[in-house]
PDB file of C-alpha atoms and ligand atoms in Angstrom:
ATOM      1  CA  UNK A   1      47.864   6.563   8.494  1.00  0.00           C
ATOM      2  CA  UNK A   2      45.167   3.937   8.353  1.00  0.00           C
ATOM      3  CA  UNK A   3      42.403   3.590   5.791  1.00  0.00           C
ATOM      4  CA  UNK A   4      39.704   6.287   5.701  1.00  0.00           C
ATOM      5  CA  UNK A   5      36.135   5.155   4.972  1.00  0.00           C
ATOM      6  CA  UNK A   6      34.448   8.490   4.965  1.00  0.00           C
ATOM      7  CA  UNK A   7      32.775  10.131   1.958  1.00  0.00           C
ATOM      8  CA  UNK A   8      35.009  12.485  -0.059  1.00  0.00           C
ATOM      9  CA  UNK A   9      32.409  15.219   0.291  1.00  0.00           C
ATOM     10  CA  UNK A  10      33.248  15.390   4.031  1.00  0.00           C
ATOM     11  CA  UNK A  11      37.023  14.902   3.847  1.00  0.00           C
ATOM     12  CA  UNK A  12      37.081  17.445   1.005  1.00  0.00           C
ATOM     13  CA  UNK A  13      35.147  20.056   3.047  1.00  0.00           C
ATOM     14  CA  UNK A  14      37.367  19.710   6.162  1.00  0.00           C
ATOM     15  CA  UNK A  15      40.705  18.312   4.949  1.00  0.00           C
ATOM     16  CA  UNK A  16      42.640  19.358   8.147  1.00  0.00           C
ATOM     17  CA  UNK A  17      40.421  17.089  10.280  1.00  0.00           C
ATOM     18  CA  UNK A  18      41.724  14.048   8.365  1.00  0.00           C
ATOM     19  CA  UNK A  19      45.334  15.110   7.942  1.00  0.00           C
ATOM     20  CA  UNK A  20      46.693  14.152  11.391  1.00  0.00           C
ATOM     21  CA  UNK A  21      47.767  10.774  12.653  1.00  0.00           C
ATOM     22  CA  UNK A  22      44.893   8.326  13.056  1.00  0.00           C
ATOM     23  CA  UNK A  23      44.313   4.643  13.791  1.00  0.00           C
ATOM     24  CA  UNK A  24      41.447   4.157  11.392  1.00  0.00           C
ATOM     25  CA  UNK A  25      38.594   6.449  10.352  1.00  0.00           C
ATOM     26  CA  UNK A  26      35.382   4.783   9.326  1.00  0.00           C
ATOM     27  CA  UNK A  27      31.807   6.066   9.588  1.00  0.00           C
ATOM     28  CA  UNK A  28      28.750   3.936   8.711  1.00  0.00           C
ATOM     29  CA  UNK A  29      26.773   5.267   5.769  1.00  0.00           C
ATOM     30  CA  UNK A  30      23.712   5.916   7.868  1.00  0.00           C
ATOM     31  CA  UNK A  31      25.649   8.076  10.293  1.00  0.00           C
ATOM     32  CA  UNK A  32      27.486  10.171   7.737  1.00  0.00           C
ATOM     33  CA  UNK A  33      24.961  13.043   7.795  1.00  0.00           C
ATOM     34  CA  UNK A  34      25.290  13.346  11.612  1.00  0.00           C
ATOM     35  CA  UNK A  35      29.077  13.165  11.302  1.00  0.00           C
ATOM     36  CA  UNK A  36      29.148  15.865   8.591  1.00  0.00           C
ATOM     37  CA  UNK A  37      26.975  18.197  10.699  1.00  0.00           C
ATOM     38  CA  UNK A  38      29.311  17.544  13.660  1.00  0.00           C
ATOM     39  CA  UNK A  39      32.391  18.416  11.534  1.00  0.00           C
ATOM     40  CA  UNK A  40      30.620  21.581  10.373  1.00  0.00           C
ATOM     41  CA  UNK A  41      29.815  22.641  13.929  1.00  0.00           C
ATOM     42  CA  UNK A  42      33.336  21.941  15.131  1.00  0.00           C
ATOM     43  CA  UNK A  43      34.750  23.858  12.187  1.00  0.00           C
ATOM     44  CA  UNK A  44      32.570  26.877  13.061  1.00  0.00           C
ATOM     45  CA  UNK A  45      33.550  26.533  16.742  1.00  0.00           C
ATOM     46  CA  UNK A  46      37.286  26.524  15.900  1.00  0.00           C
ATOM     47  CA  UNK A  47      37.006  29.597  13.705  1.00  0.00           C
ATOM     48  CA  UNK A  48      40.059  30.595  11.676  1.00  0.00           C
ATOM     49  CA  UNK A  49      42.587  28.914  14.018  1.00  0.00           C
ATOM     50  CA  UNK A  50      42.067  25.145  13.652  1.00  0.00           C
ATOM     51  CA  UNK A  51      44.661  24.386  16.415  1.00  0.00           C
ATOM     52  CA  UNK A  52      45.587  21.053  14.951  1.00  0.00           C
ATOM     53  CA  UNK A  53      42.153  19.519  15.438  1.00  0.00           C
ATOM     54  CA  UNK A  54      41.984  16.070  13.823  1.00  0.00           C
ATOM     55  CA  UNK A  55      40.070  12.810  14.091  1.00  0.00           C
ATOM     56  CA  UNK A  56      42.158  10.031  15.676  1.00  0.00           C
ATOM     57  CA  UNK A  57      39.691   7.144  15.492  1.00  0.00           C
ATOM     58  CA  UNK A  58      36.221   6.755  14.049  1.00  0.00           C
ATOM     59  CA  UNK A  59      34.551   3.384  14.438  1.00  0.00           C
ATOM     60  CA  UNK A  60      31.400   1.578  15.467  1.00  0.00           C
ATOM     61  CA  UNK A  61      31.223  -0.349  18.725  1.00  0.00           C
ATOM     62  CA  UNK A  62      28.313  -2.048  20.441  1.00  0.00           C
ATOM     63  CA  UNK A  63      25.813  -0.498  18.033  1.00  0.00           C
ATOM     64  CA  UNK A  64      26.927   3.116  18.284  1.00  0.00           C
ATOM     65  CA  UNK A  65      29.593   5.409  16.856  1.00  0.00           C
ATOM     66  CA  UNK A  66      32.897   6.002  18.646  1.00  0.00           C
ATOM     67  CA  UNK A  67      34.499   9.190  17.374  1.00  0.00           C
ATOM     68  CA  UNK A  68      37.825  10.157  19.011  1.00  0.00           C
ATOM     69  CA  UNK A  69      39.657  13.370  18.262  1.00  0.00           C
ATOM     70  CA  UNK A  70      42.734  15.289  19.324  1.00  0.00           C
ATOM     71  CA  UNK A  71      44.286  18.784  19.078  1.00  0.00           C
ATOM     72  CA  UNK A  72      47.794  19.829  18.138  1.00  0.00           C
ATOM     73  CA  UNK A  73      50.598  19.757  20.802  1.00  0.00           C
ATOM     74  CA  UNK A  74      50.083  22.146  23.735  1.00  0.00           C
ATOM     75  CA  UNK A  75      46.488  22.884  22.697  1.00  0.00           C
ATOM     76  CA  UNK A  76      43.711  22.658  25.256  1.00  0.00           C
ATOM     77  CA  UNK A  77      40.725  20.481  24.381  1.00  0.00           C
ATOM     78  CA  UNK A  78      37.743  22.838  24.343  1.00  0.00           C
ATOM     79  CA  UNK A  79      34.852  21.537  26.433  1.00  0.00           C
ATOM     80  CA  UNK A  80      32.394  22.716  23.884  1.00  0.00           C
ATOM     81  CA  UNK A  81      33.859  20.341  21.245  1.00  0.00           C
ATOM     82  CA  UNK A  82      33.868  17.407  23.699  1.00  0.00           C
ATOM     83  CA  UNK A  83      30.181  18.098  24.346  1.00  0.00           C
ATOM     84  CA  UNK A  84      29.263  18.340  20.705  1.00  0.00           C
ATOM     85  CA  UNK A  85      31.054  15.071  19.845  1.00  0.00           C
ATOM     86  CA  UNK A  86      29.430  13.231  22.777  1.00  0.00           C
ATOM     87  CA  UNK A  87      25.941  14.469  21.762  1.00  0.00           C
ATOM     88  CA  UNK A  88      26.508  13.349  18.171  1.00  0.00           C
ATOM     89  CA  UNK A  89      27.727   9.938  19.262  1.00  0.00           C
ATOM     90  CA  UNK A  90      24.726   9.403  21.536  1.00  0.00           C
ATOM     91  CA  UNK A  91      22.492  10.320  18.665  1.00  0.00           C
ATOM     92  CA  UNK A  92      23.908   7.465  16.512  1.00  0.00           C
ATOM     93  CA  UNK A  93      22.565   5.007  19.092  1.00  0.00           C
ATOM     94  CA  UNK A  94      19.092   5.726  17.645  1.00  0.00           C
ATOM     95  CA  UNK A  95      19.939   6.013  13.956  1.00  0.00           C
ATOM     96  CA  UNK A  96      20.033   3.155  11.415  1.00  0.00           C
ATOM     97  CA  UNK A  97      23.677   2.548  10.487  1.00  0.00           C
ATOM     98  CA  UNK A  98      22.622   1.761   6.906  1.00  0.00           C
ATOM     99  CA  UNK A  99      20.135   4.542   6.005  1.00  0.00           C
ATOM    100  CA  UNK A 100      20.141   7.002   8.920  1.00  0.00           C
ATOM    101  CA  UNK A 101      16.376   6.605   9.667  1.00  0.00           C
ATOM    102  CA  UNK A 102      15.307   6.234  13.327  1.00  0.00           C
ATOM    103  CA  UNK A 103      16.146   2.752  14.590  1.00  0.00           C
ATOM    104  CA  UNK A 104      17.144   0.672  17.529  1.00  0.00           C
ATOM    105  CA  UNK A 105      19.592  -2.110  18.357  1.00  0.00           C
ATOM    106  CA  UNK A 106      18.387  -5.520  17.071  1.00  0.00           C
ATOM    107  CA  UNK A 107      18.975  -7.879  19.992  1.00  0.00           C
ATOM    108  CA  UNK A 108      18.420 -10.937  17.745  1.00  0.00           C
ATOM    109  CA  UNK A 109      21.209  -9.953  15.377  1.00  0.00           C
ATOM    110  CA  UNK A 110      24.561 -11.741  15.377  1.00  0.00           C
ATOM    111  CA  UNK A 111      26.269  -8.504  16.288  1.00  0.00           C
ATOM    112  CA  UNK A 112      24.907  -5.273  17.842  1.00  0.00           C
ATOM    113  CA  UNK A 113      23.937  -2.659  15.344  1.00  0.00           C
ATOM    114  CA  UNK A 114      21.282   0.035  15.304  1.00  0.00           C
ATOM    115  CA  UNK A 115      18.939  -0.565  12.415  1.00  0.00           C
ATOM    116  CA  UNK A 116      15.546   0.892  11.251  1.00  0.00           C
ATOM    117  CA  UNK A 117      12.645  -1.603  10.959  1.00  0.00           C
ATOM    118  CA  UNK A 118      13.195  -2.183   7.227  1.00  0.00           C
ATOM    119  CA  UNK A 119      16.900  -2.856   7.577  1.00  0.00           C
ATOM    120  CA  UNK A 120      16.314  -5.046  10.664  1.00  0.00           C
ATOM    121  CA  UNK A 121      14.099  -7.294   8.527  1.00  0.00           C
ATOM    122  CA  UNK A 122      16.669  -7.330   5.737  1.00  0.00           C
ATOM    123  CA  UNK A 123      19.507  -8.091   8.161  1.00  0.00           C
ATOM    124  CA  UNK A 124      17.601 -11.014   9.716  1.00  0.00           C
ATOM    125  CA  UNK A 125      16.854 -12.444   6.328  1.00  0.00           C
ATOM    126  CA  UNK A 126      20.505 -12.179   5.359  1.00  0.00           C
ATOM    127  CA  UNK A 127      21.671 -13.756   8.664  1.00  0.00           C
ATOM    128  CA  UNK A 128      19.258 -16.657   8.142  1.00  0.00           C
ATOM    129  CA  UNK A 129      20.734 -17.233   4.667  1.00  0.00           C
ATOM    130  CA  UNK A 130      24.263 -17.030   6.055  1.00  0.00           C
ATOM    131  CA  UNK A 131      23.461 -19.563   8.806  1.00  0.00           C
ATOM    132  CA  UNK A 132      21.854 -21.963   6.364  1.00  0.00           C
ATOM    133  CA  UNK A 133      24.791 -21.820   4.005  1.00  0.00           C
ATOM    134  CA  UNK A 134      27.124 -22.559   6.907  1.00  0.00           C
ATOM    135  CA  UNK A 135      25.340 -25.773   7.859  1.00  0.00           C
ATOM    136  CA  UNK A 136      26.719 -28.470   5.625  1.00  0.00           C
ATOM    137  CA  UNK A 137      24.407 -31.335   4.618  1.00  0.00           C
ATOM    138  CA  UNK A 138      25.581 -34.288   6.644  1.00  0.00           C
ATOM    139  CA  UNK A 139      27.080 -37.259   4.821  1.00  0.00           C
ATOM    140  CA  UNK A 140      25.185 -40.512   4.731  1.00  0.00           C
ATOM    141  CA  UNK A 141      21.773 -39.285   3.511  1.00  0.00           C
ATOM    142  CA  UNK A 142      20.024 -42.318   1.988  1.00  0.00           C
ATOM    143  CA  UNK A 143      22.867 -44.660   2.904  1.00  0.00           C
ATOM    144  CA  UNK A 144      23.279 -47.553   5.320  1.00  0.00           C
ATOM    145  CA  UNK A 145      24.891 -46.432   8.576  1.00  0.00           C
ATOM    146  CA  UNK A 146      26.425 -48.292  11.532  1.00  0.00           C
ATOM    147  CA  UNK A 147      26.649 -46.221  14.675  1.00  0.00           C
ATOM    148  CA  UNK A 148      29.811 -47.258  16.523  1.00  0.00           C
ATOM    149  CA  UNK A 149      30.712 -46.915  20.136  1.00  0.00           C
ATOM    150  CA  UNK A 150      34.294 -47.896  21.099  1.00  0.00           C
ATOM    151  CA  UNK A 151      34.346 -48.727  24.839  1.00  0.00           C
ATOM    152  CA  UNK A 152      32.506 -51.977  25.634  1.00  0.00           C
ATOM    153  CA  UNK A 153      32.271 -52.670  21.853  1.00  0.00           C
ATOM    154  CA  UNK A 154      35.750 -52.830  20.350  1.00  0.00           C
ATOM    155  CA  UNK A 155      37.389 -53.422  23.712  1.00  0.00           C
ATOM    156  CA  UNK A 156      36.712 -53.685  27.463  1.00  0.00           C
ATOM    157  CA  UNK A 157      34.595 -50.785  28.716  1.00  0.00           C
ATOM    158  CA  UNK A 158      36.898 -49.718  31.557  1.00  0.00           C
ATOM    159  CA  UNK A 159      39.004 -47.179  29.603  1.00  0.00           C
ATOM    160  CA  UNK A 160      40.862 -44.296  31.217  1.00  0.00           C
ATOM    161  CA  UNK A 161      42.976 -41.460  29.921  1.00  0.00           C
ATOM    162  CA  UNK A 162      46.527 -40.807  31.151  1.00  0.00           C
ATOM    163  CA  UNK A 163      47.937 -37.382  30.298  1.00  0.00           C
ATOM    164  CA  UNK A 164      51.238 -38.904  29.148  1.00  0.00           C
ATOM    165  CA  UNK A 165      50.361 -42.452  28.148  1.00  0.00           C
ATOM    166  CA  UNK A 166      46.988 -41.612  26.536  1.00  0.00           C
ATOM    167  CA  UNK A 167      44.115 -44.144  26.671  1.00  0.00           C
ATOM    168  CA  UNK A 168      44.568 -47.371  28.666  1.00  0.00           C
ATOM    169  CA  UNK A 169      42.363 -50.174  29.974  1.00  0.00           C
ATOM    170  CA  UNK A 170      42.110 -51.044  33.644  1.00  0.00           C
ATOM    171  CA  UNK A 171      41.279 -54.732  33.390  1.00  0.00           C
ATOM    172  CA  UNK A 172      43.104 -58.148  33.316  1.00  0.00           C
ATOM    173  CA  UNK A 173      46.057 -58.169  30.957  1.00  0.00           C
ATOM    174  CA  UNK A 174      44.357 -60.070  28.117  1.00  0.00           C
ATOM    175  CA  UNK A 175      42.057 -57.116  27.487  1.00  0.00           C
ATOM    176  CA  UNK A 176      43.655 -54.650  25.136  1.00  0.00           C
ATOM    177  CA  UNK A 177      42.554 -51.506  23.304  1.00  0.00           C
ATOM    178  CA  UNK A 178      40.731 -52.100  20.022  1.00  0.00           C
ATOM    179  CA  UNK A 179      41.286 -55.844  20.259  1.00  0.00           C
ATOM    180  CA  UNK A 180      38.014 -56.664  18.509  1.00  0.00           C
ATOM    181  CA  UNK A 181      38.432 -54.420  15.453  1.00  0.00           C
ATOM    182  CA  UNK A 182      39.333 -57.447  13.236  1.00  0.00           C
ATOM    183  CA  UNK A 183      35.931 -58.927  14.118  1.00  0.00           C
ATOM    184  CA  UNK A 184      34.173 -55.764  13.030  1.00  0.00           C
ATOM    185  CA  UNK A 185      36.173 -55.802   9.776  1.00  0.00           C
ATOM    186  CA  UNK A 186      35.014 -59.363   9.266  1.00  0.00           C
ATOM    187  CA  UNK A 187      31.366 -58.501   9.975  1.00  0.00           C
ATOM    188  CA  UNK A 188      31.386 -55.569   7.581  1.00  0.00           C
ATOM    189  CA  UNK A 189      33.434 -57.163   4.809  1.00  0.00           C
ATOM    190  CA  UNK A 190      30.383 -58.400   2.787  1.00  0.00           C
ATOM    191  CA  UNK A 191      28.879 -54.874   2.839  1.00  0.00           C
ATOM    192  CA  UNK A 192      31.307 -52.353   1.331  1.00  0.00           C
ATOM    193  CA  UNK A 193      28.521 -49.680   1.190  1.00  0.00           C
ATOM    194  CA  UNK A 194      27.867 -49.561   4.904  1.00  0.00           C
ATOM    195  CA  UNK A 195      29.225 -46.317   6.412  1.00  0.00           C
ATOM    196  CA  UNK A 196      30.247 -45.742  10.054  1.00  0.00           C
ATOM    197  CA  UNK A 197      29.146 -42.776  12.254  1.00  0.00           C
ATOM    198  CA  UNK A 198      31.049 -42.559  15.554  1.00  0.00           C
ATOM    199  CA  UNK A 199      28.731 -42.449  18.523  1.00  0.00           C
ATOM    200  CA  UNK A 200      31.630 -42.941  20.983  1.00  0.00           C
ATOM    201  CA  UNK A 201      32.648 -40.216  23.444  1.00  0.00           C
ATOM    202  CA  UNK A 202      36.125 -40.470  21.905  1.00  0.00           C
ATOM    203  CA  UNK A 203      34.758 -38.364  18.984  1.00  0.00           C
ATOM    204  CA  UNK A 204      33.506 -35.698  21.356  1.00  0.00           C
ATOM    205  CA  UNK A 205      36.696 -35.567  23.398  1.00  0.00           C
ATOM    206  CA  UNK A 206      39.368 -35.987  20.715  1.00  0.00           C
ATOM    207  CA  UNK A 207      37.437 -34.990  17.566  1.00  0.00           C
ATOM    208  CA  UNK A 208      35.985 -37.260  14.896  1.00  0.00           C
ATOM    209  CA  UNK A 209      39.147 -37.405  12.794  1.00  0.00           C
ATOM    210  CA  UNK A 210      41.432 -38.236  15.674  1.00  0.00           C
ATOM    211  CA  UNK A 211      38.993 -40.877  16.998  1.00  0.00           C
ATOM    212  CA  UNK A 212      38.767 -42.449  13.524  1.00  0.00           C
ATOM    213  CA  UNK A 213      42.559 -42.642  13.334  1.00  0.00           C
ATOM    214  CA  UNK A 214      42.401 -45.326  16.072  1.00  0.00           C
ATOM    215  CA  UNK A 215      40.616 -47.670  13.683  1.00  0.00           C
ATOM    216  CA  UNK A 216      42.350 -49.836  11.082  1.00  0.00           C
ATOM    217  CA  UNK A 217      42.322 -48.341   7.524  1.00  0.00           C
ATOM    218  CA  UNK A 218      39.409 -50.500   6.234  1.00  0.00           C
ATOM    219  CA  UNK A 219      37.134 -49.239   9.017  1.00  0.00           C
ATOM    220  CA  UNK A 220      38.525 -45.675   9.050  1.00  0.00           C
ATOM    221  CA  UNK A 221      37.637 -45.354   5.324  1.00  0.00           C
ATOM    222  CA  UNK A 222      33.959 -46.009   6.213  1.00  0.00           C
ATOM    223  CA  UNK A 223      33.751 -43.251   8.833  1.00  0.00           C
ATOM    224  CA  UNK A 224      31.624 -40.326   7.546  1.00  0.00           C
ATOM    225  CA  UNK A 225      31.095 -38.384  10.797  1.00  0.00           C
ATOM    226  CA  UNK A 226      30.118 -38.497  14.440  1.00  0.00           C
ATOM    227  CA  UNK A 227      26.934 -37.979  16.424  1.00  0.00           C
ATOM    228  CA  UNK A 228      28.666 -35.008  18.068  1.00  0.00           C
ATOM    229  CA  UNK A 229      29.793 -32.062  16.027  1.00  0.00           C
ATOM    230  CA  UNK A 230      31.469 -28.822  17.105  1.00  0.00           C
ATOM    231  CA  UNK A 231      28.384 -26.604  16.516  1.00  0.00           C
ATOM    232  CA  UNK A 232      26.511 -28.552  19.199  1.00  0.00           C
ATOM    233  CA  UNK A 233      26.258 -27.467  22.814  1.00  0.00           C
ATOM    234  CA  UNK A 234      28.827 -29.772  24.445  1.00  0.00           C
ATOM    235  CA  UNK A 235      27.210 -29.729  27.913  1.00  0.00           C
ATOM    236  CA  UNK A 236      23.728 -30.448  26.558  1.00  0.00           C
ATOM    237  CA  UNK A 237      25.064 -33.265  24.389  1.00  0.00           C
ATOM    238  CA  UNK A 238      26.819 -34.841  27.419  1.00  0.00           C
ATOM    239  CA  UNK A 239      23.568 -34.802  29.356  1.00  0.00           C
ATOM    240  CA  UNK A 240      21.634 -36.531  26.577  1.00  0.00           C
ATOM    241  CA  UNK A 241      21.372 -40.346  26.880  1.00  0.00           C
ATOM    242  CA  UNK A 242      23.358 -42.240  24.248  1.00  0.00           C
ATOM    243  CA  UNK A 243      20.241 -43.553  22.544  1.00  0.00           C
ATOM    244  CA  UNK A 244      18.899 -40.052  22.074  1.00  0.00           C
ATOM    245  CA  UNK A 245      22.280 -38.859  20.735  1.00  0.00           C
ATOM    246  CA  UNK A 246      22.055 -41.553  18.065  1.00  0.00           C
ATOM    247  CA  UNK A 247      18.405 -40.901  17.347  1.00  0.00           C
ATOM    248  CA  UNK A 248      19.177 -37.155  16.980  1.00  0.00           C
ATOM    249  CA  UNK A 249      21.828 -38.021  14.392  1.00  0.00           C
ATOM    250  CA  UNK A 250      19.407 -40.323  12.488  1.00  0.00           C
ATOM    251  CA  UNK A 251      16.899 -37.449  12.286  1.00  0.00           C
ATOM    252  CA  UNK A 252      19.537 -35.063  11.021  1.00  0.00           C
ATOM    253  CA  UNK A 253      21.342 -37.443   8.672  1.00  0.00           C
ATOM    254  CA  UNK A 254      18.443 -39.394   7.154  1.00  0.00           C
ATOM    255  CA  UNK A 255      20.228 -42.675   6.488  1.00  0.00           C
ATOM    256  CA  UNK A 256      18.283 -45.258   4.462  1.00  0.00           C
ATOM    257  CA  UNK A 257      18.647 -47.650   7.368  1.00  0.00           C
ATOM    258  CA  UNK A 258      20.940 -47.991  10.351  1.00  0.00           C
ATOM    259  CA  UNK A 259      22.035 -50.079  13.305  1.00  0.00           C
ATOM    260  CA  UNK A 260      23.879 -49.103  16.437  1.00  0.00           C
ATOM    261  CA  UNK A 261      26.493 -51.031  18.456  1.00  0.00           C
ATOM    262  CA  UNK A 262      26.693 -49.881  22.069  1.00  0.00           C
ATOM    263  CA  UNK A 263      27.182 -51.357  25.531  1.00  0.00           C
ATOM    264  CA  UNK A 264      25.109 -48.464  27.050  1.00  0.00           C
ATOM    265  CA  UNK A 265      21.445 -49.600  26.937  1.00  0.00           C
ATOM    266  CA  UNK A 266      19.992 -46.817  29.149  1.00  0.00           C
ATOM    267  CA  UNK A 267      17.125 -44.729  27.720  1.00  0.00           C
ATOM    268  CA  UNK A 268      17.157 -45.880  24.089  1.00  0.00           C
ATOM    269  CA  UNK A 269      13.920 -44.708  22.460  1.00  0.00           C
ATOM    270  CA  UNK A 270      11.504 -47.635  22.125  1.00  0.00           C
ATOM    271  CA  UNK A 271      11.272 -47.160  18.347  1.00  0.00           C
ATOM    272  CA  UNK A 272      15.050 -47.607  18.009  1.00  0.00           C
ATOM    273  CA  UNK A 273      15.351 -50.889  19.889  1.00  0.00           C
ATOM    274  CA  UNK A 274      15.114 -53.176  16.801  1.00  0.00           C
ATOM    275  CA  UNK A 275      18.131 -51.284  15.385  1.00  0.00           C
ATOM    276  CA  UNK A 276      20.174 -51.476  18.574  1.00  0.00           C
ATOM    277  CA  UNK A 277      22.640 -54.213  19.537  1.00  0.00           C
ATOM    278  CA  UNK A 278      23.624 -54.239  23.175  1.00  0.00           C
ATOM    279  CA  UNK A 279      27.227 -55.382  23.290  1.00  0.00           C
ATOM    280  CA  UNK A 280      28.958 -57.088  26.210  1.00  0.00           C
ATOM    281  CA  UNK A 281      30.631 -54.501  28.450  1.00  0.00           C
ATOM    282  CA  UNK A 282      33.803 -56.611  28.847  1.00  0.00           C
ATOM    283  CA  UNK A 283      33.847 -58.812  25.728  1.00  0.00           C
ATOM    284  CA  UNK A 284      32.349 -56.246  23.345  1.00  0.00           C
ATOM    285  CA  UNK A 285      31.356 -57.685  20.000  1.00  0.00           C
ATOM    286  CA  UNK A 286      33.424 -60.837  20.609  1.00  0.00           C
ATOM    287  CA  UNK A 287      30.644 -62.311  22.698  1.00  0.00           C
ATOM    288  CA  UNK A 288      29.218 -65.025  20.377  1.00  0.00           C
ATOM    289  CA  UNK A 289      25.584 -64.065  21.010  1.00  0.00           C
ATOM    290  CA  UNK A 290      26.365 -60.411  20.275  1.00  0.00           C
ATOM    291  CA  UNK A 291      28.402 -61.311  17.184  1.00  0.00           C
ATOM    292  CA  UNK A 292      25.506 -63.390  15.782  1.00  0.00           C
ATOM    293  CA  UNK A 293      23.015 -60.637  16.448  1.00  0.00           C
ATOM    294  CA  UNK A 294      25.186 -58.064  14.609  1.00  0.00           C
ATOM    295  CA  UNK A 295      25.586 -60.501  11.693  1.00  0.00           C
ATOM    296  CA  UNK A 296      21.852 -60.941  11.471  1.00  0.00           C
ATOM    297  CA  UNK A 297      21.016 -57.237  11.735  1.00  0.00           C
ATOM    298  CA  UNK A 298      23.566 -56.342   9.058  1.00  0.00           C
ATOM    299  CA  UNK A 299      22.074 -58.949   6.735  1.00  0.00           C
ATOM    300  CA  UNK A 300      18.564 -57.645   7.428  1.00  0.00           C
ATOM    301  CA  UNK A 301      19.657 -54.102   6.739  1.00  0.00           C
ATOM    302  CA  UNK A 302      21.381 -55.018   3.482  1.00  0.00           C
ATOM    303  CA  UNK A 303      18.386 -57.135   2.395  1.00  0.00           C
ATOM    304  CA  UNK A 304      16.097 -54.231   3.125  1.00  0.00           C
ATOM    305  CA  UNK A 305      18.230 -52.131   0.763  1.00  0.00           C
ATOM    306  CA  UNK A 306      17.908 -54.846  -1.933  1.00  0.00           C
ATOM    307  CA  UNK A 307      14.139 -54.985  -1.449  1.00  0.00           C
ATOM    308  CA  UNK A 308      13.794 -51.270  -1.762  1.00  0.00           C
ATOM    309  CA  UNK A 309      15.959 -51.266  -4.874  1.00  0.00           C
ATOM    310  CA  UNK A 310      13.500 -53.853  -6.434  1.00  0.00           C
ATOM    311  CA  UNK A 311      10.446 -51.846  -5.461  1.00  0.00           C
ATOM    312  CA  UNK A 312      11.731 -48.645  -7.081  1.00  0.00           C
TER     313      UNK A 312
HETATM  314 ZN1   ZN B   1      17.686   1.694   7.673  1.00  0.00          ZN
END
């Protein structure tokens, strides 16, 4: 027998109804009065011979009660009982599951449940609190952040995925995966406080942790997250231009300052352009002009931090 979540005043009044085999008996507090009246009516209907009547399953589904019953072996199921149970079940559709007052299903709720106006308000408040507590504050608030793309930055942009071999580059043989990571290590070495947020599609496809594993330990240790996270709408994120993906993360994360390395220069917001370094699609950050620009922007960003520290 499964657990019974029904007030003792009901099980005590009609013990035979709860003595048979069941797969879980649970009635919401607000529906107990209706359930008790139903048990009383059935009891009266059965008279002295209870014929093995018992509840098999009582639960809530899609905002209303589901109350299933059975009779002993070789007993007919009286139509009048079927009718009474169905009527009571339909009634619960309009009764608050918490207090039993008139109510309706709250379509804004996380799950369907009939609630009175007062409990609808309380439930919405509670859900709001639950949602807020589930959203973790992103890392990197008030820090210096480098947004990092992989393809066309740390290696040639023409990267494909083979189901057995994994990622590979389709380009002349001297281009290899992550060939420029030592250069990025070199660029970042003077700035141990700069964190990395992955803006590459590798993070969306393989997850932030797996994408970060592709980096050497010194860079991996700087990674605090990605512009894509699992609570986002994947399709909508894909449709958003890279610059807007990064800008969205800046708004969410509130870094003190940031720069972004990316070979994709389409649709970057105008106000982000001074923070953006367009890398060479084939040579990535190894292009001397690109390398020098990153070096300068990193120095500016770090100087800006120094200045702000003085002004505090
Ligand atoms: Zn209520």
